[in-house]
Amino acid sequence: MDPDFIFAMGLLKSGFKAISLGSWCGLRGCLQDMGLHQESYPFDNMRISVEGVIHFLQTRFAHFLKYERCSDMGQNEGRRLYHCKYHSFWHDNLDDPVERTKYKRRTGRFLKLHEVAKKLLFIYVCNSTSEVERGEELLKSLFGLFGWNQVYLLMIVGCQSEERCWEIEGVDGHLLVHGSRARENCMAYRHGIVTAIRRVTVTVRQAAADTAPDCAGMVWRLLPYLAKDPRWSQYTITTYSDEAQDELEEDRGTVWKVVAGGDQGIVVRAGQNLRSPELPRLSKGARVEEVELRGERLNYRKLEGDGPDWGWVSLTSKGARLLRPVTQPSLKYMKRKLLKSKLGRLLRAWQAAVRLL
């Protein structure tokens, strides 16, 4: 066995406790395989979003077992799925009082973790690259429950081109983001967990490390991916395969060129809202492809130039144009956009009515 792995596991078992925050049961399986899962906790066997984790930490698991609807699993007769506001249960019967009592024990055990005489390494597997943006908020919620000195947070991001770990600045090494090659192979999380525990030990942290100023700035460094909605679906990922990338080239929207900004470039934000976190600037001369256009706000994918690979920019500022279109969208792109529009929905309804005649 890898001596680095043995060394890190010794550190983790002696001085740290690893706890899963979700977003799926594969992480719990990985911790079990590593011998790090001694007790069960509330997020072990479910699907949940980062928004849901933050909510339940801040409310101390208020209405955690309240579900909005349930459905049956086709391949397992008699097995029901429970769909909630932020999460879903796939392995439990929430109508059984025994199961509900089990979860009360788990939430109680979780809330008493401050009594454990060990450092706490909380681990969350992101449903998408965009969830990384809420890393500081998630860490703050953990600090509120367990204090500063005891808590460390590792966020694992899958579908990356290499195994790489970043330390987020400003929180003294308490927040790490690990890019993993893993897609849906939960055992591949071992590398990120081992790397994290080596990072947060005092002797190893003195070495040079990859850093990022904040989590919002991390998002544009990562290859984008998206898992299906945790309220309704298992952990299944969508990303750009080579085939999809080829198709994307044929299905291209309008290409825009940055024509203003001088040496500084133009402002890029993580979301459509003008108050969303600011990313590094997009340089003058850069070319971007239109992903979505909402009024004067453009969601783009960068084709060439310096700046974030993805983001939102304004087409104008104080009456001056910041970007100009340099190509027209492909016919395939326009057809797809039409089918998604209100007119497209009317056309499909009309076609369906004609077929019934």
Coordinates of C-alpha atoms in Angstrom, one line a residue, residues 15-336:
G15 CA -6.3 13.3 15.5
F16 CA -9.3 13.8 13.2
K17 CA -12.8 12.5 12.7
A18 CA -14.2 12.5 9.1
I19 CA -17.9 13.3 8.6
S20 CA -19.9 13.2 5.3
L21 CA -22.1 16.2 4.5
G22 CA -23.3 14.5 1.3
S23 CA -24.2 15.1 -1.5
W24 CA -24.7 11.3 -2.0
C25 CA -24.2 8.0 -0.3
G26 CA -21.0 7.2 -2.3
L27 CA -19.0 9.4 0.0
R28 CA -20.1 7.4 3.0
G29 CA -19.1 4.2 1.1
C30 CA -15.6 5.7 0.4
L31 CA -15.2 6.5 4.1
Q32 CA -16.2 3.0 5.1
D33 CA -13.7 1.5 2.7
M34 CA -11.0 3.7 4.2
G35 CA -12.0 2.6 7.8
L36 CA -13.0 6.2 8.7
H37 CA -16.8 5.7 9.2
Q38 CA -17.3 4.6 12.8
E39 CA -20.7 6.2 13.4
S40 CA -23.7 7.2 11.2
Y41 CA -24.6 10.8 10.6
P42 CA -27.7 12.4 9.0
F43 CA -26.2 13.2 5.6
D44 CA -24.7 9.7 5.0
N45 CA -27.5 8.0 3.0
M46 CA -29.3 10.6 1.0
R47 CA -29.1 13.1 -1.9
I48 CA -28.8 16.8 -0.9
S49 CA -27.7 20.2 -2.3
V50 CA -25.2 22.5 -0.7
E51 CA -28.1 24.9 -0.1
G52 CA -29.8 22.1 1.9
V53 CA -26.8 21.4 4.0
I54 CA -26.4 25.0 4.9
H55 CA -30.1 25.3 5.7
F56 CA -30.1 22.3 8.1
L57 CA -26.9 23.4 9.8
Q58 CA -28.3 26.8 10.5
T59 CA -31.7 25.5 11.7
R60 CA -30.2 22.5 13.6
F61 CA -32.1 20.1 11.3
A62 CA -35.5 21.6 11.7
H63 CA -38.1 19.7 9.5
F64 CA -35.3 17.5 8.2
L65 CA -37.6 14.5 7.7
K66 CA -40.5 16.5 6.3
Y67 CA -41.2 15.4 2.7
E68 CA -43.3 17.0 0.0
R69 CA -44.1 13.9 -2.0
C70 CA -43.0 10.3 -2.5
S71 CA -42.6 8.0 -5.5
D72 CA -41.9 4.3 -6.2
M73 CA -38.7 2.9 -7.6
G74 CA -39.6 0.9 -10.6
Q75 CA -36.9 -1.7 -10.2
N76 CA -37.6 -2.3 -6.5
E77 CA -41.3 -2.9 -5.8
G78 CA -42.4 -1.8 -2.4
R79 CA -39.4 0.7 -2.1
R80 CA -40.4 4.3 -1.9
L81 CA -38.4 7.5 -2.5
Y82 CA -39.1 10.6 -0.4
H83 CA -38.7 14.0 -2.0
C84 CA -38.1 17.0 0.2
K85 CA -37.5 20.7 -0.4
Y86 CA -33.6 20.4 -0.5
H87 CA -33.0 16.6 -0.5
S88 CA -34.3 13.1 -1.0
F89 CA -34.2 9.8 0.8
W90 CA -33.4 6.6 -1.2
H91 CA -32.7 4.0 1.5
D92 CA -35.2 4.8 4.3
N93 CA -38.9 4.5 5.1
L94 CA -39.8 7.8 6.5
D95 CA -43.3 6.5 7.4
D96 CA -41.8 4.0 9.8
P97 CA -41.4 5.5 13.4
V98 CA -38.3 3.3 13.9
E99 CA -36.6 4.9 10.9
R100 CA -37.5 8.4 12.1
T101 CA -36.2 7.6 15.6
K102 CA -32.9 6.5 13.9
Y103 CA -32.5 9.8 12.2
K104 CA -33.2 11.7 15.5
R105 CA -30.3 9.7 17.0
R106 CA -28.1 10.7 14.0
T107 CA -28.9 14.4 14.1
G108 CA -28.4 14.4 17.9
R109 CA -25.0 12.7 17.5
F110 CA -24.0 15.2 14.8
L111 CA -25.0 18.2 16.9
K112 CA -22.8 16.9 19.8
L113 CA -19.7 16.7 17.7
H114 CA -18.2 19.6 19.6
E115 CA -17.8 17.2 22.5
V116 CA -15.4 15.1 20.5
A117 CA -11.8 15.7 21.5
K118 CA -10.6 15.6 17.9
K119 CA -10.4 17.9 14.9
L120 CA -13.5 17.5 12.6
L121 CA -12.9 17.1 8.9
F122 CA -16.3 17.7 7.1
I123 CA -16.4 16.5 3.5
Y124 CA -18.9 17.5 0.8
V125 CA -19.0 16.2 -2.8
C126 CA -20.4 19.0 -5.0
N127 CA -23.4 18.4 -7.3
S128 CA -21.9 21.0 -9.7
T129 CA -18.9 23.3 -10.0
S130 CA -21.2 26.2 -9.1
E131 CA -21.8 24.8 -5.6
V132 CA -18.2 25.6 -4.8
E133 CA -19.2 29.3 -4.7
R134 CA -20.9 28.7 -1.4
G135 CA -17.9 27.2 0.3
E136 CA -17.3 30.1 2.7
E137 CA -21.0 30.1 3.7
L138 CA -20.9 26.4 4.4
L139 CA -17.7 26.7 6.5
K140 CA -19.3 29.6 8.4
S141 CA -22.3 27.5 9.3
L142 CA -20.0 24.8 10.6
F143 CA -18.1 27.3 12.7
G144 CA -21.4 28.4 14.2
L145 CA -22.0 24.9 15.5
F146 CA -18.6 23.7 16.4
G147 CA -16.2 26.6 16.7
W148 CA -13.2 27.8 14.7
N149 CA -10.4 25.6 16.0
Q150 CA -12.2 22.3 15.6
V151 CA -13.6 22.5 12.0
Y152 CA -12.0 21.8 8.6
L153 CA -14.0 21.6 5.4
L154 CA -13.1 19.7 2.2
M155 CA -15.2 20.2 -1.0
I156 CA -14.6 17.6 -3.7
V157 CA -15.3 18.6 -7.3
G158 CA -15.4 15.8 -9.9
C159 CA -14.8 15.5 -13.6
Q160 CA -11.5 17.5 -13.5
S161 CA -8.5 16.9 -15.8
E162 CA -6.1 16.3 -12.9
E163 CA -6.0 15.6 -9.2
R164 CA -5.3 19.0 -7.6
C165 CA -6.1 20.6 -4.2
W166 CA -6.5 24.4 -3.5
E167 CA -6.5 26.1 -0.1
I168 CA -8.9 29.0 0.1
E169 CA -7.2 32.1 1.5
G170 CA -8.4 34.1 4.5
V171 CA -9.6 31.1 6.7
D172 CA -6.2 29.8 7.8
G173 CA -6.3 26.5 6.0
H174 CA -9.8 25.5 7.2
L175 CA -11.3 25.3 3.7
L176 CA -9.9 23.1 0.9
V177 CA -11.3 22.4 -2.6
H178 CA -10.0 19.3 -4.3
G179 CA -10.4 18.7 -8.0
S180 CA -10.8 15.0 -8.7
R181 CA -10.8 13.0 -12.0
A182 CA -13.7 11.0 -10.5
R183 CA -17.0 11.0 -12.3
E184 CA -19.3 8.7 -10.4
N185 CA -16.6 6.4 -8.9
C186 CA -16.8 7.2 -5.2
M187 CA -13.6 5.2 -4.3
A188 CA -11.6 7.9 -6.3
Y189 CA -12.4 10.3 -3.5
R190 CA -9.7 8.7 -1.4
H191 CA -7.0 10.8 -3.0
G192 CA -8.7 14.0 -2.1
I193 CA -9.3 12.9 1.5
V194 CA -5.7 11.9 1.9
T195 CA -4.4 15.1 0.3
A196 CA -6.7 17.2 2.6
I197 CA -5.5 15.6 5.8
R198 CA -1.9 16.1 4.8
R199 CA -2.7 19.8 4.1
V200 CA -4.3 20.6 7.4
T201 CA -1.6 19.1 9.6
V202 CA 0.7 21.8 10.8
T203 CA 4.0 20.3 9.6
V204 CA 2.8 19.8 6.1
R205 CA 0.9 23.1 5.7
Q206 CA 4.2 24.9 5.9
A207 CA 5.0 23.7 2.4
A208 CA 4.0 25.7 -0.6
A209 CA 0.4 25.0 -1.7
D210 CA -2.0 26.0 -4.5
T211 CA -4.2 28.8 -3.2
A212 CA -7.3 30.7 -4.4
P213 CA -8.4 34.0 -3.0
D214 CA -12.0 32.9 -2.5
C215 CA -14.5 30.2 -3.6
A216 CA -16.2 32.5 -6.2
G217 CA -12.9 32.8 -7.9
M218 CA -12.4 29.0 -7.8
V219 CA -15.4 28.3 -10.0
W220 CA -13.9 29.7 -13.2
R221 CA -10.8 27.6 -12.7
L222 CA -12.8 24.3 -12.8
L223 CA -14.1 22.3 -15.7
P224 CA -17.9 22.6 -15.5
Y225 CA -20.2 19.6 -14.7
L226 CA -23.7 19.1 -13.3
A227 CA -25.2 16.3 -11.4
K228 CA -29.0 15.7 -11.6
D229 CA -31.3 17.5 -9.1
P230 CA -30.7 15.9 -5.7
R231 CA -34.4 16.2 -4.8
W232 CA -35.4 13.8 -7.6
S233 CA -32.4 11.9 -9.0
Q234 CA -29.5 9.8 -8.0
Y235 CA -25.9 11.1 -8.4
T236 CA -25.7 11.1 -12.2
I237 CA -23.3 13.6 -13.9
T238 CA -23.6 15.5 -17.1
T239 CA -20.4 17.0 -18.6
Y240 CA -18.8 17.9 -21.9
S241 CA -17.4 14.7 -23.4
D242 CA -15.3 14.9 -26.5
E243 CA -18.3 14.0 -28.6
A244 CA -20.4 16.7 -27.0
Q245 CA -17.6 19.2 -27.5
D246 CA -17.6 18.4 -31.3
E247 CA -21.4 18.8 -31.4
L248 CA -21.1 22.1 -29.5
E249 CA -18.8 23.4 -32.3
E250 CA -21.5 22.7 -34.8
D251 CA -24.2 24.2 -32.5
R252 CA -22.6 27.5 -31.8
G253 CA -24.4 30.7 -30.7
T254 CA -23.4 34.2 -31.6
V255 CA -19.7 34.9 -31.1
W256 CA -18.9 38.3 -29.4
K257 CA -15.7 40.3 -29.2
V258 CA -14.7 42.5 -26.3
V259 CA -14.2 46.0 -27.7
A260 CA -13.7 48.0 -24.5
G261 CA -12.0 47.8 -21.2
G262 CA -8.5 49.0 -22.1
D263 CA -5.7 47.3 -20.2
Q264 CA -8.0 46.4 -17.4
G265 CA -10.6 44.4 -19.4
I266 CA -14.4 44.3 -18.6
V267 CA -16.1 43.2 -15.4
V268 CA -17.2 39.5 -15.2
R269 CA -19.5 38.2 -12.6
A270 CA -20.4 34.7 -11.4
G271 CA -24.1 35.2 -12.0
Q272 CA -26.6 37.3 -13.9
N273 CA -27.2 39.6 -10.9
L274 CA -25.0 42.7 -10.8
R275 CA -24.3 42.0 -7.1
S276 CA -23.1 38.4 -7.7
P277 CA -19.4 37.8 -6.9
E278 CA -16.9 39.5 -9.3
L279 CA -14.4 37.2 -11.2
P280 CA -11.2 38.2 -12.8
R281 CA -11.7 40.5 -15.8
L282 CA -12.1 39.6 -19.4
S283 CA -9.5 41.1 -21.6
K284 CA -10.1 43.5 -24.5
G285 CA -10.0 41.5 -27.8
A286 CA -11.3 38.3 -26.2
R287 CA -13.9 36.3 -28.1
V288 CA -16.7 34.6 -26.4
E289 CA -19.7 32.4 -27.4
E290 CA -23.2 33.3 -26.3
V291 CA -24.7 30.7 -24.0
E292 CA -27.6 32.8 -22.9
L293 CA -28.7 36.4 -23.4
R294 CA -31.0 38.1 -20.9
G295 CA -31.6 41.8 -21.8
E296 CA -28.2 43.4 -21.6
R297 CA -26.5 40.6 -19.7
L298 CA -24.6 37.9 -21.6
N299 CA -23.7 34.5 -20.2
Y300 CA -20.7 33.4 -22.2
R301 CA -18.2 30.6 -22.9
K302 CA -14.7 31.9 -23.7
L303 CA -13.2 30.9 -27.0
E304 CA -10.0 32.9 -26.9
G305 CA -8.2 35.6 -24.9
D306 CA -7.5 36.2 -21.2
G307 CA -10.1 35.9 -18.5
P308 CA -12.6 33.4 -16.9
D309 CA -13.8 30.5 -19.1
W310 CA -17.4 31.1 -18.1
G311 CA -19.3 34.1 -16.6
W312 CA -21.8 36.9 -17.1
V313 CA -20.9 40.3 -18.6
S314 CA -22.8 43.5 -19.6
L315 CA -23.1 44.4 -23.3
T316 CA -23.0 48.1 -22.5
S317 CA -21.9 50.4 -19.7
K318 CA -23.0 54.0 -19.4
G319 CA -24.1 54.0 -23.0
A320 CA -20.8 52.6 -24.4
R321 CA -20.7 49.2 -26.0
L322 CA -18.5 46.7 -24.4
L323 CA -18.9 43.7 -26.8
R324 CA -19.9 43.5 -30.5
P325 CA -21.1 40.4 -32.4
V326 CA -18.6 39.1 -34.9
T327 CA -20.5 36.1 -36.2
Q328 CA -24.1 35.0 -36.5
P329 CA -25.4 31.9 -34.7
S330 CA -25.6 28.6 -36.6
L331 CA -28.9 27.4 -38.0
K332 CA -28.8 24.5 -35.6
Y333 CA -28.4 26.8 -32.6
M334 CA -31.3 29.1 -33.8
K335 CA -33.5 26.1 -34.2
R336 CA -32.8 24.9 -30.7

